[in-house]
GROMACS .gro file of C-alpha atoms in nm:
model
  246
    1GLN     CA    1   0.953  -3.246   3.824
    2ILE     CA    2   0.923  -3.482   3.528
    3CYS     CA    3   1.080  -3.776   3.713
    4LEU     CA    4   0.872  -3.727   4.028
    5SER     CA    5   0.553  -3.698   3.825
    6LEU     CA    6   0.645  -4.016   3.636
    7VAL     CA    7   0.707  -4.203   3.961
    8LYS     CA    8   0.367  -4.094   4.096
    9LEU     CA    9   0.207  -4.221   3.774
   10LEU     CA   10   0.389  -4.557   3.798
   11PHE     CA   11   0.289  -4.585   4.164
   12TYR     CA   12  -0.076  -4.551   4.058
   13LEU     CA   13  -0.031  -4.810   3.781
   14ALA     CA   14   0.128  -5.054   4.025
   15HIS     CA   15  -0.165  -5.020   4.266
   16SER     CA   16  -0.453  -4.958   4.025
   17PRO     CA   17  -0.803  -5.103   4.082
   18LEU     CA   18  -0.737  -5.330   3.782
   19GLY     CA   19  -0.417  -5.465   3.931
   20SER     CA   20  -0.058  -5.391   3.835
   21ILE     CA   21  -0.049  -5.236   3.486
   22ALA     CA   22   0.253  -5.255   3.255
   23LEU     CA   23   0.315  -5.004   2.976
   24LEU     CA   24   0.437  -5.228   2.696
   25ASP     CA   25   0.537  -4.944   2.462
   26PHE     CA   26   0.729  -4.737   2.716
   27GLN     CA   27   0.883  -4.448   2.520
   28PRO     CA   28   0.921  -4.076   2.601
   29ARG     CA   29   0.689  -3.996   2.309
   30GLN     CA   30   0.408  -4.177   2.494
   31PHE     CA   31   0.401  -3.908   2.766
   32VAL     CA   32   0.304  -3.543   2.779
   33MET     CA   33   0.312  -3.280   3.054
   34VAL     CA   34  -0.029  -3.131   3.142
   35ASP     CA   35  -0.038  -2.860   3.411
   36GLY     CA   36   0.288  -2.988   3.556
   37ASN     CA   37   0.181  -3.354   3.563
   38LEU     CA   38   0.298  -3.631   3.335
   39LYS     CA   39   0.019  -3.811   3.147
   40VAL     CA   40   0.017  -4.120   2.927
   41THR     CA   41  -0.111  -4.035   2.580
   42ASP     CA   42  -0.184  -4.390   2.465
   43MET     CA   43  -0.307  -4.679   2.680
   44ASP     CA   44  -0.358  -4.920   2.389
   45ASP     CA   45  -0.038  -5.103   2.482
   46ALA     CA   46  -0.108  -5.126   2.855
   47SER     CA   47  -0.155  -5.471   3.007
   48THR     CA   48  -0.265  -5.612   3.342
   49GLU     CA   49  -0.142  -5.960   3.250
   50GLU     CA   50   0.160  -6.082   3.445
   51LEU     CA   51   0.386  -6.354   3.307
   52SER     CA   52   0.279  -6.707   3.406
   53CYS     CA   53   0.539  -6.934   3.556
   54LYS     CA   54   0.602  -7.273   3.716
   55GLU     CA   55   0.936  -7.190   3.879
   56ASP     CA   56   1.165  -6.894   3.938
   57ASN     CA   57   1.366  -6.976   3.624
   58ASP     CA   58   1.059  -6.886   3.419
   59CYS     CA   59   1.069  -6.530   3.557
   60THR     CA   60   1.364  -6.354   3.399
   61LEU     CA   61   1.297  -5.989   3.310
   62ASP     CA   62   1.509  -5.917   3.002
   63PHE     CA   63   1.623  -5.580   2.870
   64PRO     CA   64   1.880  -5.510   2.596
   65THR     CA   65   2.162  -5.447   2.846
   66LYS     CA   66   2.044  -5.622   3.164
   67SER     CA   67   1.844  -5.917   3.291
   68PHE     CA   68   1.679  -5.955   3.630
   69PRO     CA   69   1.575  -6.282   3.797
   70LEU     CA   70   1.231  -6.260   3.961
   71GLN     CA   71   1.034  -6.497   4.182
   72CYS     CA   72   0.745  -6.715   4.077
   73SER     CA   73   0.453  -6.660   4.315
   74ALA     CA   74   0.233  -6.927   4.470
   75VAL     CA   75  -0.039  -6.848   4.214
   76GLY     CA   76   0.197  -6.909   3.921
   77LYS     CA   77   0.268  -6.549   3.825
   78CYS     CA   78   0.604  -6.371   3.805
   79LYS     CA   79   0.596  -6.156   4.117
   80GLY     CA   80   0.595  -5.780   4.049
   81ILE     CA   81   0.705  -5.813   3.688
   82ASN     CA   82   0.479  -5.534   3.556
   83GLU     CA   83   0.588  -5.289   3.825
   84LYS     CA   84   0.957  -5.369   3.776
   85LYS     CA   85   0.928  -5.348   3.398
   86ASN     CA   86   0.782  -4.996   3.422
   87LEU     CA   87   1.039  -4.888   3.678
   88PHE     CA   88   1.342  -5.002   3.480
   89ASN     CA   89   1.204  -4.835   3.167
   90ALA     CA   90   1.164  -4.515   3.369
   91TYR     CA   91   1.527  -4.552   3.472
   92ARG     CA   92   1.665  -4.601   3.123
   93TYR     CA   93   1.446  -4.350   2.937
   94PHE     CA   94   1.409  -4.074   3.196
   95PHE     CA   95   1.619  -4.104   3.512
   96THR     CA   96   1.955  -4.156   3.342
   97TYR     CA   97   1.907  -3.840   3.134
   98LEU     CA   98   1.737  -3.610   3.385
   99LEU     CA   99   1.844  -3.699   3.740
  100PRO     CA  100   2.222  -3.634   3.721
  101HIS     CA  101   2.169  -3.275   3.608
  102SER     CA  102   2.065  -2.943   3.758
  103ALA     CA  103   2.017  -3.042   4.124
  104PRO     CA  104   2.207  -2.849   4.395
  105PRO     CA  105   2.538  -3.028   4.473
  106ALA     CA  106   2.422  -3.132   4.822
  107LEU     CA  107   2.126  -3.322   4.674
  108ARG     CA  108   2.311  -3.505   4.398
  109PRO     CA  109   2.418  -3.800   4.618
  110PHE     CA  110   2.051  -3.867   4.702
  111LEU     CA  111   1.961  -3.866   4.333
  112SER     CA  112   2.259  -4.091   4.255
  113ASP     CA  113   2.127  -4.338   4.511
  114ILE     CA  114   1.787  -4.338   4.339
  115LEU     CA  115   1.952  -4.380   3.999
  116ASN     CA  116   2.166  -4.674   4.112
  117ALA     CA  117   1.886  -4.843   4.308
  118THR     CA  118   1.636  -4.828   4.022
  119GLY     CA  119   1.902  -4.925   3.768
  120ASP     CA  120   1.963  -5.244   3.966
  121LEU     CA  121   1.593  -5.282   4.059
  122ARG     CA  122   1.684  -5.283   4.428
  123TYR     CA  123   1.400  -5.034   4.479
  124GLY     CA  124   1.039  -5.107   4.403
  125ILE     CA  125   0.799  -4.828   4.313
  126ASN     CA  126   0.704  -4.769   4.680
  127GLU     CA  127   1.067  -4.716   4.785
  128THR     CA  128   1.135  -4.503   4.477
  129LEU     CA  129   0.844  -4.269   4.547
  130LYS     CA  130   0.948  -4.239   4.912
  131ALA     CA  131   1.306  -4.151   4.808
  132PHE     CA  132   1.185  -3.886   4.562
  133GLU     CA  133   0.955  -3.730   4.821
  134LYS     CA  134   1.246  -3.711   5.067
  135VAL     CA  135   1.458  -3.523   4.812
  136LEU     CA  136   1.167  -3.290   4.733
  137HIS     CA  137   1.121  -3.214   5.105
  138LEU     CA  138   1.491  -3.134   5.146
  139TYR     CA  139   1.481  -2.916   4.836
  140LYS     CA  140   1.168  -2.716   4.926
  141SER     CA  141   1.260  -2.672   5.293
  142GLY     CA  142   1.622  -2.571   5.233
  143LEU     CA  143   1.740  -2.843   5.475
  144TYR     CA  144   1.995  -2.954   5.214
  145LEU     CA  145   2.189  -2.631   5.264
  146GLN     CA  146   2.503  -2.707   5.458
  147LYS     CA  147   2.608  -2.484   5.742
  148ARG     CA  148   2.845  -2.228   5.598
  149PRO     CA  149   2.968  -1.879   5.674
  150LEU     CA  150   2.699  -1.617   5.620
  151LEU     CA  151   2.784  -1.449   5.292
  152LEU     CA  152   2.497  -1.203   5.258
  153LYS     CA  153   2.684  -0.963   5.487
  154ASP     CA  154   2.930  -0.911   5.201
  155TYR     CA  155   2.651  -0.751   4.996
  156ILE     CA  156   2.484  -0.413   5.003
  157SER     CA  157   2.105  -0.437   4.971
  158LEU     CA  158   1.912  -0.166   4.791
  159LYS     CA  159   1.542  -0.195   4.865
  160GLY     CA  160   1.289  -0.051   4.625
  161PHE     CA  161   1.502  -0.105   4.314
  162ARG     CA  162   1.569  -0.368   4.053
  163THR     CA  163   1.815  -0.390   3.769
  164VAL     CA  164   1.724  -0.345   3.405
  165GLU     CA  165   1.662  -0.680   3.242
  166GLY     CA  166   1.888  -0.763   2.952
  167GLU     CA  167   2.134  -1.014   2.812
  168ASP     CA  168   2.415  -1.100   3.054
  169TYR     CA  169   2.653  -1.384   3.126
  170LYS     CA  170   2.517  -1.738   3.092
  171CYS     CA  171   2.515  -2.010   3.354
  172TRP     CA  172   2.381  -2.363   3.377
  173PRO     CA  173   2.108  -2.469   3.438
  174SER     CA  174   1.954  -2.128   3.377
  175TYR     CA  175   1.580  -2.072   3.341
  176SER     CA  176   1.660  -1.802   3.082
  177HIS     CA  177   1.877  -1.826   2.772
  178LEU     CA  178   1.955  -1.454   2.798
  179GLY     CA  179   2.140  -1.471   3.128
  180CYS     CA  180   2.182  -1.650   3.459
  181LEU     CA  181   1.843  -1.716   3.623
  182LEU     CA  182   1.848  -1.983   3.894
  183SER     CA  183   1.616  -2.125   4.158
  184VAL     CA  184   1.722  -2.045   4.516
  185HIS     CA  185   1.586  -2.110   4.863
  186SER     CA  186   1.682  -1.770   5.000
  187ALA     CA  187   1.894  -1.459   4.946
  188GLU     CA  188   2.166  -1.630   5.151
  189GLU     CA  189   2.185  -1.918   4.903
  190ALA     CA  190   2.183  -1.668   4.616
  191ALA     CA  191   2.482  -1.492   4.777
  192ALA     CA  192   2.669  -1.824   4.792
  193ILE     CA  193   2.594  -1.887   4.424
  194CYS     CA  194   2.704  -1.537   4.328
  195ASN     CA  195   3.029  -1.583   4.523
  196SER     CA  196   3.097  -1.907   4.337
  197GLN     CA  197   3.070  -1.740   3.994
  198SER     CA  198   3.357  -1.511   3.901
  199GLN     CA  199   3.139  -1.301   3.668
  200CYS     CA  200   2.871  -1.230   3.928
  201GLN     CA  201   2.866  -0.882   4.082
  202SER     CA  202   2.501  -0.850   4.186
  203PHE     CA  203   2.174  -1.038   4.202
  204ILE     CA  204   1.805  -0.980   4.254
  205ILE     CA  205   1.540  -1.217   4.390
  206THR     CA  206   1.262  -1.198   4.132
  207GLN     CA  207   0.888  -1.241   4.184
  208GLN     CA  208   0.892  -1.554   3.966
  209ARG     CA  209   0.841  -1.891   4.133
  210THR     CA  210   0.919  -2.243   4.023
  211TRP     CA  211   0.683  -2.541   4.050
  212THR     CA  212   0.814  -2.602   4.404
  213GLY     CA  213   0.739  -2.244   4.511
  214ARG     CA  214   1.104  -2.143   4.521
  215PRO     CA  215   1.193  -1.796   4.388
  216LEU     CA  216   1.418  -1.735   4.090
  217ALA     CA  217   1.725  -1.518   4.132
  218SER     CA  218   1.880  -1.321   3.847
  219PHE     CA  219   2.260  -1.295   3.862
  220GLN     CA  220   2.444  -1.019   3.677
  221SER     CA  221   2.802  -0.935   3.593
  222SER     CA  222   2.783  -0.556   3.606
  223LEU     CA  223   2.603  -0.277   3.786
  224THR     CA  224   2.344  -0.190   3.527
  225ASP     CA  225   2.095   0.091   3.559
  226LEU     CA  226   1.859   0.064   3.852
  227ILE     CA  227   1.490   0.134   3.818
  228PRO     CA  228   1.236   0.183   4.100
  229ASP     CA  229   1.041  -0.125   4.209
  230ALA     CA  230   0.872  -0.119   4.548
  231ASN     CA  231   0.873  -0.499   4.576
  232ALA     CA  232   1.235  -0.560   4.476
  233VAL     CA  233   1.574  -0.570   4.645
  234VAL     CA  234   1.907  -0.557   4.464
  235TYR     CA  235   2.208  -0.719   4.632
  236ILE     CA  236   2.547  -0.584   4.522
  237LYS     CA  237   2.886  -0.716   4.623
  238ARG     CA  238   3.060  -0.468   4.850
  239SER     CA  239   3.379  -0.520   4.651
  240ALA     CA  240   3.193  -0.432   4.331
  241SER     CA  241   3.037  -0.120   4.482
  242SER     CA  242   3.353   0.020   4.641
  243GLY     CA  243   3.453   0.346   4.479
  244LYS     CA  244   3.116   0.374   4.304
  245ARG     CA  245   2.837   0.605   4.408
  246LEU     CA  246   2.515   0.421   4.476
   0.00000   0.00000   0.00000
């Protein structure tokens, strides 16, 4: 969410009515999340000036660990230098820390492609935004889910009940520090996650939603007390429920 919001902001800066705007003091502390959107807190160090040049050799974009040769345009300006400066700073301050983590395994290659392409400045801001929106579409639609055996049949569903909330086993990246609370596309995906975790014996699809509209599923290691809830369904592994009275 943070990276996509940042890319949308940089897309606007690259195509602003004032021209391409560079953030000269590009640091994480310069940004804040407001209602799910990343905002710049200080525009004092923003600039619409692009480096003047006479030839391509005048247009090297230097960073502490990398340098990028750019082209000198017909009007004597280093072509796209503000846009590329913002994008590489987004890569080194945000993408490298946030993109490799927490995505479903099937989506990680797409994020790795974005990371590598922006790290080498092979992508401009237009291509980067398009790549992010593709990943978001796959994530929200569930199209990233590979065809696999249906696992939900291995679970007993108890409608009208939910489990008592409490501290349970931890997983990563959980939305709760008390237990294992993960975003899922469907109960079928939740069953696959539960099967992949040796501690998991049951799960419930909660009423909570993430910023993408996906529900959160709570995974649990034991059959705790059930309490009535007309809107809830508890899914329990058949192997866990065998020999127990439900």
